[in-house]
Coordinates of C-alpha atoms and ligand atoms in Angstrom, one line a residue:
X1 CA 56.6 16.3 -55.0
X2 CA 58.3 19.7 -55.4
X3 CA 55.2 21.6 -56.8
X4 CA 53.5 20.1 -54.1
X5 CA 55.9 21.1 -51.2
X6 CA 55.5 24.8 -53.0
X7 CA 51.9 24.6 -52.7
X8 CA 52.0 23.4 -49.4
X9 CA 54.3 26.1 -48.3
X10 CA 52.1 28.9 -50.3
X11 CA 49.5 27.9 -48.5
X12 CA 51.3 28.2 -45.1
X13 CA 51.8 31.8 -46.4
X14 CA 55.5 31.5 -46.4
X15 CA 57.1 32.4 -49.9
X16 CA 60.8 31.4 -50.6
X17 CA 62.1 32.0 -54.0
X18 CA 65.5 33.2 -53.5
X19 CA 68.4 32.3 -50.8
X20 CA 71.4 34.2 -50.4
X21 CA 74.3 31.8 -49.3
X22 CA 76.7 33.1 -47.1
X23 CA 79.6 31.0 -47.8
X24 CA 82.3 29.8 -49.9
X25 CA 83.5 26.6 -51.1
X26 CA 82.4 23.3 -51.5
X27 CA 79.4 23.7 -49.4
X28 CA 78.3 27.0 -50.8
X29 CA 78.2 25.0 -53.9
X30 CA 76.2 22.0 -52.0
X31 CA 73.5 24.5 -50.8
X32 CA 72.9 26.5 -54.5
X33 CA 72.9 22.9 -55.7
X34 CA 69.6 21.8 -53.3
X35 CA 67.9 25.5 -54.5
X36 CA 68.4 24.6 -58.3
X37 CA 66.3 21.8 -57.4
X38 CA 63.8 23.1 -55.5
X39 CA 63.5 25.9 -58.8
X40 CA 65.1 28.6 -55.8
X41 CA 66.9 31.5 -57.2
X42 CA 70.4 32.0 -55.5
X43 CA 72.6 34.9 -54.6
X44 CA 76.2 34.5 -53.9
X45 CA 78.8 36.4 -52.1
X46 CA 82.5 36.2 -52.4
X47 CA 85.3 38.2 -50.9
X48 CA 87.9 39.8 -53.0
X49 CA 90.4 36.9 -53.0
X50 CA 87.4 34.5 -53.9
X51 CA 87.0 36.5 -57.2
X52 CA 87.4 33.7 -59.6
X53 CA 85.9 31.0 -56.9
X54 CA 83.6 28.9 -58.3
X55 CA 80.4 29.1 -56.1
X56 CA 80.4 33.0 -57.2
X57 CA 79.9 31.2 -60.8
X58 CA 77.2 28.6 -59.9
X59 CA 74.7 31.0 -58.6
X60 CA 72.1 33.2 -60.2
X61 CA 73.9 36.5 -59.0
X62 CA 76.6 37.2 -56.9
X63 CA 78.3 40.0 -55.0
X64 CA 81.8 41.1 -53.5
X65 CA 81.3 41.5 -50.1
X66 CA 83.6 43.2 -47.2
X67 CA 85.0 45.6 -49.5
X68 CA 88.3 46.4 -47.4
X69 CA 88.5 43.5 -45.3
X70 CA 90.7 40.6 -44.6
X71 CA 89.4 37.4 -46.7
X72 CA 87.8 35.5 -43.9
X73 CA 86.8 38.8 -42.5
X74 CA 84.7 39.7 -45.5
X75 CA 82.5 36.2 -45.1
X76 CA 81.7 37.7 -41.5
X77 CA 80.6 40.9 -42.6
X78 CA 76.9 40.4 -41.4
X79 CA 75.7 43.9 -42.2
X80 CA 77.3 44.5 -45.6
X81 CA 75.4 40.6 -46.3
X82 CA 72.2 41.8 -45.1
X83 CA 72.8 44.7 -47.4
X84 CA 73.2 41.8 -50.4
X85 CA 70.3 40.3 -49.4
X86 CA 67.9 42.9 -49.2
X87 CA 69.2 44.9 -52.5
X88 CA 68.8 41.3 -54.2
X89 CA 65.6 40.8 -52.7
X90 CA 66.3 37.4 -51.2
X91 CA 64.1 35.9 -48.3
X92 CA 66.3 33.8 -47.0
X93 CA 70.3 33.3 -46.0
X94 CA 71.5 29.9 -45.6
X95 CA 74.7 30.0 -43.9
X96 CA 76.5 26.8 -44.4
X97 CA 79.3 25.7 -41.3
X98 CA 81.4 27.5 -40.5
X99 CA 81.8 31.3 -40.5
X100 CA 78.4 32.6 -39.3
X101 CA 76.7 29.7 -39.2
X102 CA 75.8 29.9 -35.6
X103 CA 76.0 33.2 -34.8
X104 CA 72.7 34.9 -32.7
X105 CA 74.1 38.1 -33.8
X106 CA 74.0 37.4 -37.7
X107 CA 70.0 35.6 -36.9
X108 CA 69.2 38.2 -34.8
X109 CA 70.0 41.2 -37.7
X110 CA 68.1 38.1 -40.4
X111 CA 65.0 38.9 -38.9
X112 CA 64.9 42.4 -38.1
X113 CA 65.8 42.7 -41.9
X114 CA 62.4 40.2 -42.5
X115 CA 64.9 37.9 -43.9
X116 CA 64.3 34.1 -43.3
X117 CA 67.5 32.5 -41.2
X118 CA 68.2 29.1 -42.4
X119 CA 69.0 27.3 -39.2
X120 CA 67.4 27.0 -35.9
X121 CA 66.2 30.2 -33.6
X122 CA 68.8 32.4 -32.1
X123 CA 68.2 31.0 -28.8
X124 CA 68.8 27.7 -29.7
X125 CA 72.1 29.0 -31.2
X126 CA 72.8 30.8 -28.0
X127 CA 72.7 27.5 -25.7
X128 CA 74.5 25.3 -28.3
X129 CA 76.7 27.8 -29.2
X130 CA 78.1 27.7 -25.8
X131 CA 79.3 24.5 -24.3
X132 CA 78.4 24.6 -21.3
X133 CA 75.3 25.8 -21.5
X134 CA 74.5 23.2 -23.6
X135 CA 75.8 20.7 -21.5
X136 CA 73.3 22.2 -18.9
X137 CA 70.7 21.7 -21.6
X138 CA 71.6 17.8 -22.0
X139 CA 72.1 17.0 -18.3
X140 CA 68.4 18.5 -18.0
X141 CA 67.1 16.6 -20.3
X142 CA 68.4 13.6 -18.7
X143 CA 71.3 12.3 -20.9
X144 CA 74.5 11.7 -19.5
X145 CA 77.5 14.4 -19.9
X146 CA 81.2 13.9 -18.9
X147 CA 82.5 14.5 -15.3
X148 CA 83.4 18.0 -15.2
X149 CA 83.0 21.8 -13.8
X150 CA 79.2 22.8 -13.7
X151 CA 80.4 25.7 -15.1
X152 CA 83.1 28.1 -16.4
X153 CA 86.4 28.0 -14.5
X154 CA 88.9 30.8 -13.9
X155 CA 91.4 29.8 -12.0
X156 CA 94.3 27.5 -11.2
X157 CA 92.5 26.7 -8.2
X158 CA 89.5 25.9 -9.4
X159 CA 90.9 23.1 -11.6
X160 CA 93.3 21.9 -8.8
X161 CA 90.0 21.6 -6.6
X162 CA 88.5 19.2 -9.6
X163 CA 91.3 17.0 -10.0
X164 CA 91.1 16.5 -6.3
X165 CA 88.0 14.8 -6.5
X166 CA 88.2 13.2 -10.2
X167 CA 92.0 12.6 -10.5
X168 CA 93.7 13.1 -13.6
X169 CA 94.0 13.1 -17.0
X170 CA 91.1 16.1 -17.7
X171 CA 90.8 18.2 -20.8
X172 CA 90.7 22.0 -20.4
X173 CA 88.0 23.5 -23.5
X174 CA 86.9 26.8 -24.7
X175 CA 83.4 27.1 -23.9
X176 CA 83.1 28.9 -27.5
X177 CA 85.7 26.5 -28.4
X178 CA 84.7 24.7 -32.2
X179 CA 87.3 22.9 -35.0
X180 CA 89.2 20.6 -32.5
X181 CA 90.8 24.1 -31.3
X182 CA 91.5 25.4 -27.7
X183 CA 91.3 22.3 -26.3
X184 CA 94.3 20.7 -24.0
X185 CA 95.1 17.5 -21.6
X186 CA 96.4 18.1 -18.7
X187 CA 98.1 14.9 -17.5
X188 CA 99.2 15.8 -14.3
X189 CA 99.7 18.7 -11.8
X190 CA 102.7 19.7 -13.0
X191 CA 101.2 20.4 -16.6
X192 CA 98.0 22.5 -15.2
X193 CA 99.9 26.0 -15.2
X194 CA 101.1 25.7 -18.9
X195 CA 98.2 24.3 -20.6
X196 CA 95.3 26.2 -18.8
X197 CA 97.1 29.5 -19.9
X198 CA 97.6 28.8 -23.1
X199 CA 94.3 27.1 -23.3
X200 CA 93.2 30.6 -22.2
X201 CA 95.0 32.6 -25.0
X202 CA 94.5 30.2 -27.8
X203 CA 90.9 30.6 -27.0
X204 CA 91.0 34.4 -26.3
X205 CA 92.8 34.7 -30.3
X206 CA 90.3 32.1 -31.8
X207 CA 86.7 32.8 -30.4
X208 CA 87.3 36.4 -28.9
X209 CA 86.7 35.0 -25.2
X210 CA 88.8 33.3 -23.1
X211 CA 86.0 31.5 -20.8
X212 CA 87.0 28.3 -20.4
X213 CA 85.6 24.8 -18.4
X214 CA 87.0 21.4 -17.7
X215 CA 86.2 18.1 -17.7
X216 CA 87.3 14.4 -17.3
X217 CA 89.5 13.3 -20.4
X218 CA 87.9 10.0 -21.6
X219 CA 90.6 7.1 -22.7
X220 CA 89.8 6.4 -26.3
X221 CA 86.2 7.1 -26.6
X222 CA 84.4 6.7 -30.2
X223 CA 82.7 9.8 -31.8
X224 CA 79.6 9.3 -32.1
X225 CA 77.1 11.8 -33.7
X226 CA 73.6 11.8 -34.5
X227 CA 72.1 13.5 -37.3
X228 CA 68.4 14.8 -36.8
X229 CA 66.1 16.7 -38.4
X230 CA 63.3 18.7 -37.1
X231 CA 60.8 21.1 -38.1
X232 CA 58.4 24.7 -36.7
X233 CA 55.7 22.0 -36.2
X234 CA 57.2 19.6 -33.5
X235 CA 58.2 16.7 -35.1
X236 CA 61.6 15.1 -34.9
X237 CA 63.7 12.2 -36.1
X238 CA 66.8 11.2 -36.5
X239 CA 68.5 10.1 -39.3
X240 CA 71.0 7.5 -37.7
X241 CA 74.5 8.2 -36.6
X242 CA 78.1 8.9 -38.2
X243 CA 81.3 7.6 -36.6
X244 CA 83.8 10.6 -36.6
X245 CA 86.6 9.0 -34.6
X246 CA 89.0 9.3 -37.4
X247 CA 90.8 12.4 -36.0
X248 CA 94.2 14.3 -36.2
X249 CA 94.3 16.7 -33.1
X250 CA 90.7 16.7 -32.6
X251 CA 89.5 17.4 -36.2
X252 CA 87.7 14.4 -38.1
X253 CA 89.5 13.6 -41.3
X254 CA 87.7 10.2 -42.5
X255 CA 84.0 10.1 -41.2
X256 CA 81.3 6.9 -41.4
X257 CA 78.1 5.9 -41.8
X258 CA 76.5 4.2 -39.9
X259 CA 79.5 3.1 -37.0
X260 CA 79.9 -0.3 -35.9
X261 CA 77.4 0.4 -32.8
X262 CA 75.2 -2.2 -32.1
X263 CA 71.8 -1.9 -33.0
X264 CA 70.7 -1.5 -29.3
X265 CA 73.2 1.2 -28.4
X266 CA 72.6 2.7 -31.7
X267 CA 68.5 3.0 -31.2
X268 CA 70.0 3.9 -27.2
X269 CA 72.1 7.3 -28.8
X270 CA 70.0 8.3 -31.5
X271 CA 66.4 8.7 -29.0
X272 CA 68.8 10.4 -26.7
X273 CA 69.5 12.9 -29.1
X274 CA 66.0 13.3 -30.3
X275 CA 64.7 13.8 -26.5
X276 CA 67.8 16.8 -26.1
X277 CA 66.7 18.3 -29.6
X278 CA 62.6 17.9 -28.5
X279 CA 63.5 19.2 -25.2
X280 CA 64.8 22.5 -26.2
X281 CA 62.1 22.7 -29.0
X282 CA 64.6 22.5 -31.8
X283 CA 64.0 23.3 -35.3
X284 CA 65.8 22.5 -38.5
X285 CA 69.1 20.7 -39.2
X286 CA 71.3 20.0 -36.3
X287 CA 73.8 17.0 -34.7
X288 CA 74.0 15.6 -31.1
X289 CA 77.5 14.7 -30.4
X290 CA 78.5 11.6 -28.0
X291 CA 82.0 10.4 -26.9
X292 CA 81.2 6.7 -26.8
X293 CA 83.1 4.3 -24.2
X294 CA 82.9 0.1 -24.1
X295 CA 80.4 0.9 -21.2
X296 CA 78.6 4.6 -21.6
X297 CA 77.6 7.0 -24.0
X298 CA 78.2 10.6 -23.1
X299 CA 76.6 14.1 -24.7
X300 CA 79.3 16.7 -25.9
X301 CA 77.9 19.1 -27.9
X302 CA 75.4 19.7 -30.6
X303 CA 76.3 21.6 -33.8
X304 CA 73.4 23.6 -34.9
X305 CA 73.8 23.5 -38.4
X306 CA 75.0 21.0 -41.9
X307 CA 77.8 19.7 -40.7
X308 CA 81.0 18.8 -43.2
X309 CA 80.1 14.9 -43.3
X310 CA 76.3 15.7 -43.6
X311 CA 76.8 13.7 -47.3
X312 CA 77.3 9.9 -45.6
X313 CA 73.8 10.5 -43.9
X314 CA 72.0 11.6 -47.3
X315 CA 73.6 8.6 -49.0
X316 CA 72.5 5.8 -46.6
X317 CA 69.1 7.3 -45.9
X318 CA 68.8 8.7 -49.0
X319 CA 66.8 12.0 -47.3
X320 CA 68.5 15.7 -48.8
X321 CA 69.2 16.9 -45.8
X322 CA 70.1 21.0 -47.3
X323 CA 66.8 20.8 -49.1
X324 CA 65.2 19.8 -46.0
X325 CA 66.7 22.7 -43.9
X326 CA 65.4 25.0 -46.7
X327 CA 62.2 23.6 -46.9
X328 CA 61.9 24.0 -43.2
X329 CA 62.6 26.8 -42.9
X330 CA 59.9 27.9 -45.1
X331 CA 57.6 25.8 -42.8
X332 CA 57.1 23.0 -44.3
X333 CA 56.1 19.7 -42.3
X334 CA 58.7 16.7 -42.2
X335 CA 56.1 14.0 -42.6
X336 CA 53.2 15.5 -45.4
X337 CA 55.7 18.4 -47.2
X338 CA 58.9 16.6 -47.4
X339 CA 57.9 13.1 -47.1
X340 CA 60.3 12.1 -45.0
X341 CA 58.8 8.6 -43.0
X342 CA 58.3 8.3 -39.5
X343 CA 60.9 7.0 -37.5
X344 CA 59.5 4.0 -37.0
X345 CA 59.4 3.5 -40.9
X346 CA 62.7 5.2 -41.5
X347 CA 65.9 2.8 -42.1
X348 CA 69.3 3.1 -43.4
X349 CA 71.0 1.6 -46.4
X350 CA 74.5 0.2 -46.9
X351 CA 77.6 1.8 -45.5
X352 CA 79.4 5.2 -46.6
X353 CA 82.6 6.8 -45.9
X354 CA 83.6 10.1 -46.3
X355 CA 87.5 11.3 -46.7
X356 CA 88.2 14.7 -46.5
X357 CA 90.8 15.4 -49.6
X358 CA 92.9 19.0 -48.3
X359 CA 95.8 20.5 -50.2
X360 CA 97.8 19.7 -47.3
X361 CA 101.2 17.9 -47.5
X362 CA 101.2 15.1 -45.2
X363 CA 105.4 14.7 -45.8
X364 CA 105.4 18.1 -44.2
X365 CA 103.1 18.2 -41.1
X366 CA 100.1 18.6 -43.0
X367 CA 101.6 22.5 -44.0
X368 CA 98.6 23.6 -46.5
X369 CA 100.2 24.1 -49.9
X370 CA 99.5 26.5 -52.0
X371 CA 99.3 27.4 -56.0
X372 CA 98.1 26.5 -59.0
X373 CA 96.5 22.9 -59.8
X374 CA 98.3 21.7 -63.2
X375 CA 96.0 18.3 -63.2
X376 CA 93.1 17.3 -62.0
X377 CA 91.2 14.1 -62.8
X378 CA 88.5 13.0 -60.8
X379 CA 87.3 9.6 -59.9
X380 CA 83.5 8.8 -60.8
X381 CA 81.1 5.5 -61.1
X382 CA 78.6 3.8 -59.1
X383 CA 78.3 4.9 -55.7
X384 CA 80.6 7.7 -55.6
X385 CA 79.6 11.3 -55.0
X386 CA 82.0 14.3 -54.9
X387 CA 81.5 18.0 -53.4
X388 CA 84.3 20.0 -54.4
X389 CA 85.1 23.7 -54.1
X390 CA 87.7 24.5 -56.5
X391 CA 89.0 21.8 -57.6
X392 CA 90.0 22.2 -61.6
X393 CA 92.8 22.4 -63.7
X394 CA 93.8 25.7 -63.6
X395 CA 92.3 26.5 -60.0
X396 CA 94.7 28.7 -58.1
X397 CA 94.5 27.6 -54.4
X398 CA 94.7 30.2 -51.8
X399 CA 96.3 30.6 -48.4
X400 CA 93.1 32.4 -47.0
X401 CA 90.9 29.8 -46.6
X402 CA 90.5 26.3 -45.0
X403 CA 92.2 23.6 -47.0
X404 CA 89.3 21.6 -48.3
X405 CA 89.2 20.7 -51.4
X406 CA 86.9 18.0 -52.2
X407 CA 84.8 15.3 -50.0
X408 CA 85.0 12.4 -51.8
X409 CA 82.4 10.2 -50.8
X410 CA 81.5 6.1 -51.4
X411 CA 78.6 4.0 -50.6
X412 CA 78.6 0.1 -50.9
X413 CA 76.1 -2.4 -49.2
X414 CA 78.6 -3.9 -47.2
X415 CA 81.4 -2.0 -45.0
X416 CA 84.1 -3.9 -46.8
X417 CA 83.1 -2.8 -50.3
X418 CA 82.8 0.6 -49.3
X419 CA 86.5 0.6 -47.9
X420 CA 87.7 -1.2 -51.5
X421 CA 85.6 1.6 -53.3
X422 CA 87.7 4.4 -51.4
X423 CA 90.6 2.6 -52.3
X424 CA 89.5 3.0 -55.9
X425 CA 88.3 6.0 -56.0
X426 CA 91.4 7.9 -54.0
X427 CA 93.4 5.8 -57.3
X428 CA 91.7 7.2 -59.5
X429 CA 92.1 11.0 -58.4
X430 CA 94.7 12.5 -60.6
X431 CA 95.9 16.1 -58.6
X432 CA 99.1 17.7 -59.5
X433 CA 100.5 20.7 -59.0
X434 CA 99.4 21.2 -55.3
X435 CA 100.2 18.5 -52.7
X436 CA 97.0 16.6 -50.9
X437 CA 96.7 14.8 -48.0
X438 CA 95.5 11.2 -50.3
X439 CA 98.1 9.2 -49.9
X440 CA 97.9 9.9 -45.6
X441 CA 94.1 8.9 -46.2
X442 CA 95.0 5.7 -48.2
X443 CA 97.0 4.5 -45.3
X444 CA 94.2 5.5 -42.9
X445 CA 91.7 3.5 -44.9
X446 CA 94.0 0.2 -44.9
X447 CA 94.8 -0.1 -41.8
X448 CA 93.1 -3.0 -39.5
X449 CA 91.9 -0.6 -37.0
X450 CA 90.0 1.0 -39.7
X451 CA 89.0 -1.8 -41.4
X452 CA 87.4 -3.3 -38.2
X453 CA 85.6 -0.4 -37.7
X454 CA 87.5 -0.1 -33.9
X455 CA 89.3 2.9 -34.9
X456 CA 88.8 5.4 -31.6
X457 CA 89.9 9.4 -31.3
X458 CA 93.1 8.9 -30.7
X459 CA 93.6 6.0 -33.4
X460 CA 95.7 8.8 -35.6
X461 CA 97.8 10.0 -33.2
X462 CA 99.0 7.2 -31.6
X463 CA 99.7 5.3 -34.9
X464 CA 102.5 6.4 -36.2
X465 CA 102.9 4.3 -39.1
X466 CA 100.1 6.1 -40.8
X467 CA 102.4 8.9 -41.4
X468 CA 105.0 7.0 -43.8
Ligands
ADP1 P1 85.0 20.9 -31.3 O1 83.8 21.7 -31.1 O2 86.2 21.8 -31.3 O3 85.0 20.0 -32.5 P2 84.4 18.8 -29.4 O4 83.9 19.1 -28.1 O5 83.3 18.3 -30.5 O6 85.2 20.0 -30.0 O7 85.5 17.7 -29.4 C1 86.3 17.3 -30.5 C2 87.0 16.1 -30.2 O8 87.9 16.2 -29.1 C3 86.2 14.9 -29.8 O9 85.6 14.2 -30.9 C4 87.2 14.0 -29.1 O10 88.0 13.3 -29.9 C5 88.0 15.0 -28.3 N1 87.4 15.3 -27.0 C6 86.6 16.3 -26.6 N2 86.3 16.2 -25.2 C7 86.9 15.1 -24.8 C8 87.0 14.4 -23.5 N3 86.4 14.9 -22.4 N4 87.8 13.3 -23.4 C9 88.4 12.8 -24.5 N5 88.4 13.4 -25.7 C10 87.6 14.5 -25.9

């Protein structure tokens, strides 16, 4: 199959052989993995502090970047990247999540440089990379978005007019907002004053633009996301949907695949987010995101790019979705290159669950710790996968980056036996010398609400016996 999707894309006159990855981590590790396969070369890049990371390691080359700069600075350098990539002779960048994963800027400089940007076209990133515009984009195409200003708002005013008309609670947002940050409630009129101005700063400090809009805040909602896949030739499918509900503040910790939707309001979600994607001619990886009520199913935003929990979707469709974006974005077709079967053929298999192991120490608000890993023993057999960054004996963890240290990762045929596998498998990890947030997840994982799959955003939050 792969000397055939080479032919195919030869023939398309599209040559790939090596990708720089402009990333870090666990997931810069993830993508050289998918070129090793596909017989890709990589090139990775590291900041200073990421001198003894292992993704610098893994790949064919790799190069310090942002000579100078703060760590996470140094991953946003675009022009001293492009300068990587062209030295090294790479035709493509894949650029993970995160960093600048969806930023026009970084696309727009990928292909002035003749350099191949793996991800969708930097107008697709410019209305998804903005939340109300993309909104705008899924009201058009005729799904169903959540009460709220049509567009940015700037004053007190403004949000005092709203609440007139839709009553409270709302939820203030950056409209560049991402990570479960710059985000508030506003409960009542006495709390708008506060919370839009700090909304306004928090999202001034984290996304460089304080724009912000409002909308209705929906009693516990699921989150419900939609994985799809689509290629430069028109076609689209999707490959089922993940339940992210598990949440502290906003951020998923524990995701799931498929949710406990039923199959109606599953088939209902997933063509909605295949008309948005087809209706803005999307190419490549991306995910629809829904808050899902007892009664409704409503768009929030698409994330166009791998996500963290991509992994659940691979294992219960069994379809690579990082080889796919690369494969893509070389041209290739979904149905005759990569094989992939038409929606009408494509199905899902068993259950997965993902938990997101961080060096964070639950007994102390979830402060990231930091240091050197003494121990580490990780859990293995049927049905489990791992991604980890560094995660060794001996690894020295940083306070520069994000605290994720390893997905761990289950599949089982039944929901039931994928929880008991967690169980097992988050046993069977042996980490000291740095504190994780494993025995938080164990409690998540046995609690009814989990277990009953009813768990909604707000399930963390408001149960406090998780924390003990
Ligand atoms: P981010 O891009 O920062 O991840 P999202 O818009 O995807 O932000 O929202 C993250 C989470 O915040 C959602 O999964 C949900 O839990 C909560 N949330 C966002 N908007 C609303 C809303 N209008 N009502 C209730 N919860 C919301």
């Amino acid at each position: 199959m792969i000397s055939e999707i080479h032919y195919s894309i030869q023939e398309s006159g599209i040559l790939m052989k090596k990708i720089l990855i402009a990333n870090r981590g666990e997931i810069a590790i993830r993508i050289i993995r998918a070129c090793q396969e596909l017989k890709m070369k990589t090139v990775a890049v590291y900041a200073k502090e990421d001198e003894f990371s292992v993704h610098r390691f893994k790949a064919d080359e790799a190069y310090q970047i942002g000579a100078g700069k703060k760590p996470i600075e140094a991953y946003l350098d675009i022009d001293d990247i492009i300068r990587v990539a062209k030295e090294t002779g790479a035709d493509a960048v894949h650029p993970g999540y995160g960093f600048l994963a969806e930023n026009e800027t970084f696309a727009q400089k990928c292909e002035e440089a003749g350099i191949i940007f793996i991800g969708p076209t930097k107008e697709q990133l410019a209305i998804f990379g903005d939340k109300v515009k993309a909104k705008k984009a899924a009201h058009d195409a005729g799904l169903q978005t959540i009460p709220g200003s049509d567009g940015p708002v700037y004053s007190l005013e403004e949000v005092q007019e709203f609440t007139k008309k839709h009553g409270y609670p709302i939820m203030v947002k950056a409209a560049l907002g991402g990570g479960g940050r710059g985000m508030r409630i506003i409960n009542d009129e006495s709390e708008i004053k506060e919370s839009f101005s700090r909304a306004q700063s928090e999202a001034k400090q984290s996304f460089g633009d304080e724009e912000l809009y409002i909308e209705k805040y929906l009693k516990n909602p699921k989150h419900i996301e939609v994985q799809v896949l689509a290629d430069q030739h028109g076609n689209v499918v999707h490959l089922f949907e993940r339940d992210c509900s598990v949440q502290r503040r906003h951020q998923k910790v524990i995701e799931v695949a498929p949710s406990s939707l039923s199959n109606e309001r599953r088939l209902e979600i997933c063509e909605a987010a295949v008309s948005l994607m087809k209706s803005v001619h999307y190419q490549n990886a991306g995910t629809v995101e829904f808050l899902v009520t007892a009664t409704d199913f409503y768009f929030i935003e698409v994330n166009p790019r791998v996500q963290v929990e991509h992994t659940i979707t691979e294992m219960i469709t069994g379809i690579d979705i990082v080889q796919s974006q690369i494969l893509i974005a070389a041209g290739a077709d979904l149905f005759n290159d990569l094989e992939i079967p038409r929606q009408d053929k494509l199905n899902f298999h068993g259950h997965a669950i993902q938990c997101r192991v961080t060096t964070e120490d639950p007994e102390n608000n979830f402060m990231p710790d930091t240091g050197k890993i003494e121990t580490y023993r990780s859990p293995g057999g049927f049905g489990v996968r791992l991604d980890g960054g560094n995660a060794y004996a001996g690894a020295v963890i940083s306070p520069y980056f994000d605290s994720l240290l390893v997905k761990a990762c289950v599949q089982a045929r039944t929901f039931n036996g994928a929880v008991l596998k967690m169980n097992r498998v988050l046993d069977e990890f042996r980490i000291r010398g740095i504190k994780t947030n494993i025995p938080f997840m164990r409690n998540v994982i046995n609690h009814p609400d989990f277990i009953s799959g009813k768990a909604h955003t707000t399930f963390i939050d408001s149960t406090p016996e998780l924390f003990h």
